[in-house]
Coordinates of N, CA and C in Angstrom, one line a residue:
M1 N -24.4 96.6 -62.0 CA -23.7 95.3 -62.2 C -23.5 94.6 -60.8
H2 N -23.9 93.4 -60.8 CA -23.7 92.6 -59.6 C -23.3 91.2 -59.9
S3 N -22.4 90.7 -59.2 CA -22.1 89.3 -59.4 C -21.6 88.8 -58.1
Q4 N -21.5 87.4 -58.0 CA -21.2 86.8 -56.6 C -20.5 85.4 -56.9
L5 N -19.9 84.9 -56.0 CA -19.2 83.6 -56.1 C -20.3 82.6 -56.4
D6 N -20.1 81.8 -57.5 CA -20.9 80.7 -57.9 C -20.4 79.3 -57.4
H7 N -19.2 79.1 -57.9 CA -18.5 77.9 -57.5 C -16.9 78.0 -57.6
L8 N -16.3 77.2 -56.8 CA -14.9 76.9 -56.9 C -14.6 75.9 -57.9
V9 N -13.4 75.9 -58.5 CA -13.1 74.9 -59.6 C -11.8 74.2 -59.1
V10 N -11.9 72.9 -59.0 CA -10.7 72.0 -58.7 C -10.4 71.3 -59.9
L11 N -9.3 71.4 -60.6 CA -8.9 70.7 -61.8 C -8.1 69.3 -61.4
A12 N -8.4 68.3 -62.1 CA -7.8 67.1 -61.9 C -7.4 66.4 -63.3
A13 N -6.3 65.6 -63.2 CA -6.0 64.9 -64.5 C -7.0 63.9 -64.9
T14 N -7.6 63.2 -64.0 CA -8.7 62.4 -64.3 C -9.8 62.6 -63.2
L15 N -11.0 62.3 -63.6 CA -12.1 62.5 -62.6 C -11.9 61.6 -61.4
D16 N -11.5 60.3 -61.7 CA -11.3 59.4 -60.6 C -10.3 59.9 -59.6
E17 N -9.2 60.5 -60.1 CA -8.3 61.2 -59.2 C -8.9 62.2 -58.4
G18 N -9.8 63.0 -59.1 CA -10.4 64.1 -58.3 C -11.3 63.6 -57.3
V19 N -12.0 62.6 -57.4 CA -12.9 61.9 -56.4 C -12.0 61.5 -55.3
A20 N -10.9 60.8 -55.6 CA -10.0 60.3 -54.5 C -9.4 61.4 -53.7
W21 N -9.0 62.5 -54.4 CA -8.5 63.7 -53.7 C -9.6 64.3 -52.7
C22 N -10.8 64.3 -53.2 CA -12.0 64.9 -52.4 C -12.1 64.1 -51.1
E23 N -12.1 62.8 -51.3 CA -12.3 61.9 -50.2 C -11.2 62.0 -49.2
R24 N -9.9 62.1 -49.7 CA -8.8 62.2 -48.9 C -8.6 63.5 -48.2
T25 N -8.9 64.6 -48.9 CA -8.7 65.9 -48.4 C -9.8 66.5 -47.6
L26 N -11.0 66.3 -48.1 CA -12.2 66.9 -47.5 C -13.0 65.9 -46.6
G27 N -12.8 64.6 -46.8 CA -13.4 63.7 -46.0 C -14.8 63.3 -46.5
V28 N -15.1 63.6 -47.8 CA -16.5 63.3 -48.2 C -16.3 62.8 -49.7
T29 N -17.3 62.1 -50.2 CA -17.4 61.7 -51.6 C -18.2 62.7 -52.3
P30 N -17.7 63.3 -53.4 CA -18.5 64.3 -54.1 C -19.8 63.7 -54.7
G31 N -20.8 64.6 -54.8 CA -22.0 64.2 -55.4 C -21.8 64.0 -56.9
P32 N -22.9 63.6 -57.6 CA -22.9 63.4 -59.0 C -22.8 64.7 -59.7
G33 N -22.2 64.6 -61.0 CA -22.1 65.8 -61.8 C -22.7 65.4 -63.2
G34 N -21.9 65.6 -64.3 CA -22.3 65.2 -65.6 C -21.2 65.4 -66.6
E35 N -21.6 65.3 -67.8 CA -20.8 65.5 -69.0 C -21.0 66.8 -69.7
H36 N -19.9 67.4 -70.3 CA -20.1 68.6 -71.0 C -19.7 68.4 -72.5
P37 N -20.7 68.2 -73.3 CA -20.4 67.9 -74.7 C -19.7 69.1 -75.4
L38 N -19.9 70.3 -75.0 CA -19.2 71.5 -75.6 C -17.8 71.4 -75.5
M39 N -17.2 70.9 -74.4 CA -15.8 71.0 -74.0 C -15.2 69.6 -73.9
G40 N -15.9 68.6 -74.0 CA -15.3 67.2 -73.8 C -14.8 67.0 -72.3
T41 N -15.5 67.6 -71.3 CA -15.1 67.5 -69.9 C -16.1 66.8 -69.2
H42 N -15.9 66.4 -67.9 CA -17.0 65.9 -67.1 C -16.6 66.3 -65.6
N43 N -17.6 66.3 -64.7 CA -17.4 66.8 -63.4 C -18.1 66.0 -62.3
R44 N -17.8 66.3 -61.1 CA -18.5 65.9 -59.9 C -18.6 67.1 -59.0
L45 N -19.8 67.3 -58.3 CA -20.2 68.5 -57.6 C -20.4 68.2 -56.2
L46 N -20.3 69.1 -55.3 CA -20.7 69.1 -53.8 C -21.0 70.5 -53.4
S47 N -22.0 70.6 -52.6 CA -22.4 71.9 -52.0 C -21.3 72.4 -51.0
I48 N -21.0 73.7 -50.9 CA -20.2 74.2 -49.9 C -20.8 75.5 -49.5
A49 N -22.3 75.4 -49.5 CA -23.1 76.7 -49.2 C -22.9 77.1 -47.8
C50 N -23.0 78.4 -47.5 CA -23.0 79.0 -46.2 C -24.1 80.1 -46.3
E51 N -24.3 80.7 -45.2 CA -25.4 81.7 -45.2 C -25.1 82.9 -46.2
A52 N -23.9 83.3 -46.3 CA -23.6 84.4 -47.3 C -23.8 84.0 -48.7
W53 N -23.4 82.7 -49.0 CA -23.4 82.2 -50.4 C -24.2 80.9 -50.3
P54 N -25.5 81.0 -50.3 CA -26.4 79.8 -50.2 C -26.4 78.8 -51.3
L55 N -25.9 79.3 -52.6 CA -25.8 78.4 -53.7 C -24.4 78.0 -54.0
A56 N -23.5 78.3 -53.3 CA -22.1 78.0 -53.6 C -21.8 76.5 -53.6
Y57 N -21.0 76.0 -54.6 CA -20.6 74.6 -54.6 C -19.2 74.5 -55.2
L58 N -18.7 73.3 -55.0 CA -17.3 73.0 -55.5 C -17.4 72.0 -56.7
E59 N -16.7 72.4 -57.7 CA -16.7 71.5 -59.0 C -15.4 70.9 -59.1
I60 N -15.3 69.6 -59.3 CA -14.1 68.8 -59.6 C -14.3 68.5 -61.1
I61 N -13.4 68.9 -61.9 CA -13.5 68.8 -63.3 C -12.3 68.3 -64.0
A62 N -12.4 67.4 -65.0 CA -11.3 66.8 -65.8 C -11.7 66.6 -67.2
I63 N -10.7 66.4 -68.1 CA -11.0 66.1 -69.4 C -11.6 64.6 -69.5
H64 N -12.7 64.5 -70.2 CA -13.3 63.2 -70.4 C -12.7 62.5 -71.6
A65 N -11.7 61.7 -71.4 CA -11.0 61.2 -72.6 C -11.8 60.2 -73.4
G66 N -11.8 60.6 -74.7 CA -12.6 59.8 -75.7 C -14.0 60.3 -75.9
A67 N -14.4 61.3 -75.1 CA -15.8 61.7 -75.2 C -15.9 62.7 -76.4
P68 N -17.1 62.9 -77.0 CA -17.3 63.9 -78.0 C -17.0 65.3 -77.5
C69 N -16.5 66.1 -78.4 CA -16.1 67.5 -77.9 C -16.6 68.4 -79.1
A70 N -17.6 69.2 -78.8 CA -18.2 70.1 -79.9 C -17.8 71.6 -79.8
R71 N -16.6 71.8 -79.2 CA -16.3 73.2 -79.0 C -16.0 73.9 -80.3
P72 N -16.2 75.2 -80.5 CA -16.0 75.8 -81.8 C -14.5 75.7 -82.3
A73 N -14.5 75.7 -83.6 CA -13.1 75.5 -84.3 C -12.1 76.5 -83.6
G74 N -10.9 76.1 -83.3 CA -9.9 77.0 -82.9 C -9.9 77.2 -81.3
Y75 N -11.0 76.6 -80.6 CA -11.0 76.8 -79.2 C -10.3 75.7 -78.5
R76 N -9.7 76.1 -77.4 CA -9.2 75.1 -76.4 C -10.2 75.0 -75.3
R77 N -10.0 73.9 -74.5 CA -10.9 73.6 -73.4 C -10.9 74.8 -72.3
W78 N -12.0 75.0 -71.6 CA -12.0 76.0 -70.6 C -11.1 75.6 -69.4
F79 N -10.8 76.6 -68.6 CA -10.0 76.5 -67.4 C -8.5 76.1 -67.7
D80 N -8.0 76.3 -68.9 CA -6.7 75.9 -69.3 C -6.5 74.4 -69.3
L81 N -7.5 73.6 -69.4 CA -7.3 72.1 -69.3 C -6.6 71.6 -70.4
D82 N -6.4 72.3 -71.5 CA -5.5 71.8 -72.7 C -4.1 72.3 -72.6
D83 N -3.8 73.1 -71.5 CA -2.4 73.5 -71.4 C -1.5 72.3 -70.9
A84 N -0.4 72.2 -71.8 CA 0.4 71.0 -71.5 C 1.1 71.1 -70.1
A85 N 1.6 72.3 -69.8 CA 2.3 72.4 -68.5 C 1.4 72.2 -67.3
L86 N 0.1 72.6 -67.4 CA -0.8 72.4 -66.4 C -1.2 70.9 -66.3
Q87 N -1.3 70.3 -67.4 CA -1.6 68.8 -67.4 C -0.5 68.0 -66.7
Q88 N 0.8 68.4 -67.0 CA 1.9 67.7 -66.3 C 1.9 67.9 -64.8
Q89 N 1.5 69.2 -64.5 CA 1.5 69.5 -63.0 C 0.5 68.7 -62.4
L90 N -0.7 68.6 -62.9 CA -1.8 67.8 -62.3 C -1.5 66.3 -62.2
K91 N -0.7 65.9 -63.2 CA -0.3 64.5 -63.2 C 0.7 64.3 -62.1
A92 N 1.6 65.3 -61.9 CA 2.7 65.1 -61.0 C 2.2 65.4 -59.5
T93 N 1.4 66.3 -59.3 CA 1.1 66.8 -57.9 C -0.4 66.5 -57.5
G94 N -1.2 66.2 -58.5 CA -2.6 65.8 -58.1 C -3.5 67.0 -58.3
P95 N -4.8 66.8 -58.0 CA -5.8 67.8 -58.2 C -5.5 69.0 -57.4
Q96 N -6.0 70.2 -57.8 CA -5.8 71.5 -57.0 C -6.8 72.5 -57.4
L97 N -7.1 73.3 -56.4 CA -7.9 74.5 -56.6 C -7.2 75.4 -57.6
A98 N -7.9 75.8 -58.6 CA -7.3 76.5 -59.7 C -8.0 77.8 -60.2
H99 N -9.3 77.9 -59.7 CA -10.1 79.0 -60.4 C -11.4 79.1 -59.6
F100 N -12.2 80.2 -59.9 CA -13.6 80.2 -59.4 C -14.4 80.8 -60.5
V101 N -15.7 80.6 -60.4 CA -16.7 81.1 -61.3 C -17.6 82.1 -60.6
A102 N -17.9 83.2 -61.2 CA -18.8 84.2 -60.7 C -20.2 84.2 -61.4
R103 N -21.2 84.2 -60.7 CA -22.5 84.2 -61.3 C -23.0 85.6 -61.4
T104 N -23.5 85.9 -62.6 CA -24.1 87.2 -62.9 C -25.4 87.1 -63.7
S105 N -26.3 88.1 -63.7 CA -27.5 88.1 -64.4 C -27.3 88.5 -65.9
D106 N -26.1 89.1 -66.3 CA -25.9 89.6 -67.6 C -24.4 89.3 -67.9
A107 N -24.1 88.1 -68.4 CA -22.7 87.8 -68.7 C -22.1 88.8 -69.8
Q108 N -22.9 89.1 -70.8 CA -22.4 90.0 -71.8 C -22.0 91.3 -71.3
A109 N -22.9 91.9 -70.5 CA -22.6 93.2 -69.8 C -21.3 93.1 -69.0
A110 N -21.1 92.1 -68.2 CA -19.9 91.8 -67.4 C -18.6 91.8 -68.3
V111 N -18.7 91.1 -69.4 CA -17.6 91.1 -70.4 C -17.2 92.4 -70.9
H112 N -18.3 93.3 -71.2 CA -17.9 94.6 -71.6 C -17.3 95.4 -70.5
A113 N -17.8 95.2 -69.3 CA -17.2 96.0 -68.1 C -15.8 95.6 -67.9
L114 N -15.4 94.4 -68.1 CA -14.0 94.0 -67.9 C -13.2 94.5 -69.1
A115 N -13.8 94.6 -70.2 CA -13.0 95.1 -71.4 C -12.5 96.6 -71.2
Q116 N -13.3 97.3 -70.4 CA -12.9 98.6 -70.1 C -11.6 98.7 -69.3
H117 N -11.2 97.6 -68.8 CA -9.9 97.6 -68.0 C -9.0 96.7 -68.8
G118 N -9.1 96.5 -70.0 CA -8.1 95.9 -70.9 C -8.2 94.3 -70.7
L119 N -9.2 93.8 -70.0 CA -9.3 92.3 -69.8 C -10.3 91.7 -70.7
D120 N -9.8 90.7 -71.6 CA -10.7 90.0 -72.6 C -11.1 88.7 -71.9
R121 N -12.3 88.7 -71.4 CA -12.8 87.5 -70.7 C -13.3 86.5 -71.7
G122 N -13.4 86.8 -73.0 CA -13.8 85.8 -74.0 C -15.2 86.0 -74.4
E123 N -15.6 85.0 -75.3 CA -16.9 85.0 -75.8 C -17.9 84.4 -74.8
V124 N -19.2 84.8 -75.0 CA -20.2 84.2 -74.1 C -20.8 83.0 -74.9
L125 N -20.6 81.8 -74.4 CA -21.1 80.6 -75.1 C -22.2 80.0 -74.4
Q126 N -23.0 79.4 -75.2 CA -24.2 78.6 -74.6 C -23.7 77.2 -74.4
A127 N -24.0 76.7 -73.1 CA -23.6 75.3 -72.8 C -24.7 74.7 -72.1
S128 N -24.7 73.3 -72.0 CA -25.7 72.5 -71.4 C -25.3 71.2 -71.1
R129 N -26.0 70.5 -70.2 CA -25.8 69.1 -69.9 C -27.0 68.5 -69.5
M130 N -27.2 67.2 -69.6 CA -28.4 66.5 -69.1 C -28.2 66.1 -67.6
T131 N -29.2 66.2 -66.9 CA -29.3 65.7 -65.5 C -30.6 64.8 -65.4
P132 N -30.7 64.1 -64.3 CA -31.9 63.3 -64.1 C -33.2 64.2 -64.0
Q133 N -33.0 65.5 -63.7 CA -34.2 66.4 -63.6 C -34.5 67.1 -65.0
G134 N -33.6 66.8 -66.0 CA -33.8 67.5 -67.3 C -32.5 68.2 -67.7
L135 N -32.7 69.0 -68.7 CA -31.6 69.8 -69.2 C -31.2 71.0 -68.4
L136 N -29.9 71.0 -68.1 CA -29.4 72.2 -67.3 C -28.6 73.0 -68.4
S137 N -29.0 74.3 -68.4 CA -28.4 75.1 -69.4 C -27.8 76.4 -68.8
W138 N -26.8 77.0 -69.5 CA -26.2 78.2 -68.9 C -25.4 78.9 -70.1
K139 N -25.1 80.2 -69.8 CA -24.1 80.9 -70.7 C -22.8 81.1 -69.8
I140 N -21.7 80.9 -70.5 CA -20.4 81.0 -69.9 C -19.4 81.7 -70.7
T141 N -18.5 82.4 -70.1 CA -17.4 83.1 -70.9 C -16.3 82.1 -71.1
V142 N -15.8 82.0 -72.3 CA -14.7 81.1 -72.7 C -13.8 81.8 -73.7
R143 N -12.5 81.9 -73.4 CA -11.6 82.5 -74.3 C -11.2 81.4 -75.3
A144 N -10.9 81.8 -76.6 CA -10.5 80.8 -77.5 C -9.3 80.0 -77.1
D145 N -8.4 80.7 -76.4 CA -7.1 80.0 -75.9 C -7.4 79.3 -74.6
G146 N -8.5 79.3 -74.0 CA -9.0 78.7 -72.8 C -8.4 79.2 -71.5
Q147 N -7.7 80.3 -71.5 CA -7.0 80.8 -70.4 C -8.0 81.3 -69.3
R148 N -7.5 81.1 -68.0 CA -8.3 81.6 -67.0 C -8.0 83.1 -66.7
L149 N -6.8 83.6 -67.0 CA -6.4 84.9 -66.8 C -6.1 85.3 -65.3
L150 N -4.9 86.0 -65.2 CA -4.5 86.5 -63.9 C -4.3 85.3 -63.0
N151 N -3.7 84.3 -63.5 CA -3.3 83.0 -62.6 C -4.6 82.5 -61.9
G152 N -5.7 82.6 -62.7 CA -7.0 82.0 -62.2 C -7.8 82.8 -61.2
T153 N -7.3 84.0 -60.9 CA -7.9 84.9 -59.9 C -9.1 85.8 -60.5
L154 N -9.0 85.9 -61.8 CA -10.1 86.6 -62.6 C -11.2 85.6 -62.9
P155 N -12.4 85.7 -62.3 CA -13.4 84.7 -62.5 C -13.9 84.5 -63.9
T156 N -14.1 83.3 -64.3 CA -15.0 83.0 -65.4 C -16.4 83.5 -65.0
L157 N -17.3 84.0 -66.0 CA -18.5 84.5 -65.7 C -19.6 83.5 -66.2
I158 N -20.6 83.2 -65.4 CA -21.7 82.3 -65.7 C -23.0 83.0 -65.6
E159 N -23.9 82.8 -66.4 CA -25.3 83.2 -66.4 C -26.2 82.0 -66.5
W160 N -26.8 81.6 -65.4 CA -27.6 80.4 -65.4 C -29.0 80.6 -66.1
G161 N -29.5 79.5 -66.6 CA -30.9 79.6 -67.1 C -31.9 79.5 -66.0
D162 N -33.0 78.7 -66.2 CA -34.1 78.8 -65.3 C -33.7 78.0 -64.0
V163 N -32.7 77.1 -64.1 CA -32.4 76.2 -62.9 C -31.0 76.3 -62.5
H164 N -30.6 76.6 -61.2 CA -29.3 76.5 -60.7 C -29.0 75.2 -60.2
P165 N -27.9 74.5 -60.5 CA -27.6 73.1 -60.0 C -27.6 72.9 -58.5
A166 N -27.2 74.0 -57.8 CA -27.0 73.8 -56.4 C -28.4 73.6 -55.6
R167 N -29.4 74.0 -56.3 CA -30.8 73.9 -55.6 C -31.2 72.4 -55.5
G168 N -30.6 71.5 -56.3 CA -30.9 70.2 -56.1 C -29.9 69.4 -55.4
M169 N -28.8 70.0 -54.8 CA -27.8 69.3 -54.1 C -28.1 69.0 -52.6
A170 N -27.8 67.9 -52.2 CA -28.0 67.6 -50.8 C -26.8 68.2 -50.0
P171 N -26.9 68.5 -48.8 CA -25.9 69.0 -47.9 C -24.8 68.0 -48.0
S172 N -23.5 68.5 -48.0 CA -22.4 67.7 -48.2 C -21.6 67.4 -46.9
G173 N -21.9 68.3 -45.9 CA -21.1 68.3 -44.7 C -20.0 69.2 -44.8
I174 N -19.9 70.0 -45.8 CA -18.8 71.0 -46.1 C -19.4 72.3 -46.3
T175 N -18.9 73.4 -45.7 CA -19.3 74.7 -45.8 C -18.2 75.7 -45.9
L176 N -18.3 76.7 -46.7 CA -17.4 77.8 -46.6 C -17.3 78.4 -45.2
Q177 N -16.2 78.7 -44.7 CA -16.1 79.3 -43.3 C -16.9 80.5 -43.1
S178 N -16.8 81.4 -44.0 CA -17.5 82.7 -43.8 C -17.6 83.4 -45.2
V179 N -18.1 84.7 -45.1 CA -18.1 85.4 -46.4 C -16.7 85.8 -46.8
Q180 N -15.7 85.8 -46.0 CA -14.3 86.1 -46.4 C -13.5 84.7 -46.6
S181 N -14.2 83.6 -46.8 CA -13.6 82.4 -46.9 C -12.7 82.2 -48.1
V182 N -13.1 82.9 -49.2 CA -12.4 82.9 -50.5 C -11.6 84.2 -50.6
Q183 N -10.2 84.1 -50.9 CA -9.4 85.2 -51.0 C -8.5 85.1 -52.2
A184 N -8.2 86.2 -52.8 CA -7.3 86.2 -54.0 C -6.2 87.1 -53.8
S185 N -5.0 86.8 -54.4 CA -3.9 87.7 -54.3 C -3.2 87.7 -55.6
H186 N -2.5 88.7 -56.0 CA -1.9 88.9 -57.3 C -0.9 90.0 -57.2
T187 N 0.2 90.0 -58.0 CA 1.1 91.0 -58.1 C 0.5 92.3 -58.8
Q188 N -0.6 92.1 -59.5 CA -1.4 93.2 -60.1 C -2.6 93.3 -59.3
A189 N -2.6 93.5 -58.0 CA -3.8 93.6 -57.2 C -4.6 94.7 -57.5
G190 N -4.1 95.9 -58.0 CA -4.8 97.0 -58.3 C -5.9 96.7 -59.5
L191 N -5.3 96.0 -60.5 CA -6.1 95.6 -61.6 C -7.1 94.5 -61.2
L192 N -6.8 93.7 -60.4 CA -7.7 92.6 -59.9 C -8.9 93.3 -59.1
R193 N -8.6 94.2 -58.3 CA -9.6 94.9 -57.5 C -10.6 95.8 -58.5
A194 N -9.9 96.4 -59.4 CA -10.7 97.1 -60.5 C -11.6 96.2 -61.2
S195 N -11.2 95.0 -61.5 CA -12.0 94.1 -62.3 C -13.1 93.6 -61.5
Y196 N -12.9 93.3 -60.1 CA -14.0 92.8 -59.2 C -15.0 94.0 -59.1
A197 N -14.6 95.2 -59.0 CA -15.5 96.4 -58.8 C -16.3 96.5 -60.2
A198 N -15.7 96.3 -61.3 CA -16.4 96.5 -62.5 C -17.6 95.5 -62.7
I199 N -17.4 94.3 -62.2 CA -18.5 93.3 -62.3 C -19.4 93.2 -61.0
G200 N -19.1 94.1 -60.0 CA -19.8 94.1 -58.9 C -19.7 92.9 -58.0
L201 N -18.5 92.4 -58.0 CA -18.1 91.2 -57.2 C -17.8 91.6 -55.8
Q202 N -18.5 91.0 -54.9 CA -18.3 91.4 -53.5 C -17.9 90.1 -52.7
G203 N -17.3 90.3 -51.5 CA -17.0 89.2 -50.6 C -15.8 88.5 -50.9
I204 N -15.0 88.8 -51.9 CA -13.8 88.2 -52.2 C -12.7 89.2 -52.2
A205 N -11.8 89.1 -51.3 CA -10.7 90.2 -51.1 C -9.6 89.9 -52.2
A206 N -9.0 91.1 -52.7 CA -7.9 90.9 -53.7 C -6.8 91.6 -53.0
E207 N -5.8 90.9 -52.7 CA -4.6 91.4 -52.0 C -3.4 91.4 -52.8
Q208 N -2.4 92.2 -52.5 CA -1.1 92.2 -53.1 C -0.3 91.0 -52.7
G209 N 0.3 90.2 -53.5 CA 1.0 89.1 -53.2 C 1.2 88.1 -54.3
P210 N 1.8 86.9 -53.9 CA 2.0 85.9 -54.9 C 0.6 85.5 -55.5
P211 N 0.5 85.3 -56.8 CA -0.8 85.0 -57.5 C -1.3 83.7 -57.1
G212 N -2.6 83.7 -56.7 CA -3.4 82.6 -56.4 C -4.7 82.8 -55.6
L213 N -5.3 81.6 -55.3 CA -6.5 81.7 -54.6 C -6.4 80.8 -53.3
T214 N -7.2 81.2 -52.2 CA -7.3 80.3 -51.1 C -8.8 80.2 -50.7
A215 N -9.2 79.1 -50.2 CA -10.6 78.9 -49.8 C -10.7 78.1 -48.6
A216 N -11.3 78.7 -47.5 CA -11.3 78.0 -46.2 C -12.6 77.3 -46.0
L217 N -12.6 75.9 -45.7 CA -13.8 75.2 -45.7 C -13.9 74.5 -44.3
H218 N -15.1 74.4 -43.8 CA -15.4 73.5 -42.6 C -15.7 72.1 -43.2
T219 N -15.0 71.1 -42.8 CA -15.2 69.8 -43.3 C -15.2 68.8 -42.2
P220 N -15.6 67.5 -42.5 CA -15.5 66.4 -41.4 C -14.1 66.3 -40.9
R221 N -13.1 66.7 -41.6 CA -11.7 66.6 -41.2 C -11.2 67.9 -40.5
G222 N -12.2 68.8 -40.2 CA -11.8 70.0 -39.5 C -11.7 71.1 -40.6
L223 N -11.1 72.3 -40.2 CA -10.9 73.4 -41.1 C -9.8 73.1 -42.1
V224 N -10.1 73.1 -43.4 CA -9.2 72.8 -44.4 C -9.1 74.0 -45.4
T225 N -7.9 74.5 -45.7 CA -7.7 75.6 -46.5 C -7.0 75.1 -47.8
L226 N -7.9 75.3 -48.9 CA -7.3 75.0 -50.2 C -6.6 76.2 -50.8
S227 N -5.5 75.9 -51.6 CA -4.8 76.9 -52.1 C -4.3 76.5 -53.5
S228 N -4.4 77.5 -54.4 CA -3.9 77.2 -55.8 C -2.4 77.5 -55.9
R229 N -1.8 78.0 -54.8 CA -0.4 78.3 -54.8 C 0.4 77.0 -54.3
N230 N -0.4 76.0 -53.8 CA 0.4 74.9 -53.3 C 0.2 73.7 -54.2
P231 N 1.1 72.8 -54.4 CA 0.9 71.6 -55.2 C 0.0 70.6 -54.5

């Protein structure tokens, strides 16, 4: 089993707010993204690739108000976006790093591996969106309740189809600082370390401490550290 960082997830109350946050905080305008008919969300993307993670990117995502949503009956949107408390927090304090997604070659096997530690990562759903280059498709784990789990430190799992979106991204001027740029902490650090080991996730430390993620980025504004623990 092997998995690695695919992308960081920044949640926003609206995508316009997410774009403004990116310009203000990171000093760049994010690149184009697309719409997700499965979950009624939309995003903007930018590369944060470094030597260790050449396909890493940052996703700014928000609910696409009024857009069609074809999620299965009983499902809430991914990344806790339907959680009322989180929605109020995003409106009050603005966009924030909230989660990360790990890329694997076998999402179903990774789900089974996590289940051995009592962690239900959810069903593996097929998703897609249109791009100027054609249809982008992937498999992704989504719980019916939409929860990220372990305060966002347990990654959602993704298995890309033939095309990875980062291969078409222009350099953004932002890179992860190093292979240890992304760190997780949790009061259940032992469980978190075991879960990372179960899916073969390397390069992300799991420490004992207040639950959350941090990511250190080289940006036009200098070194910027994003944290899910800060508003």
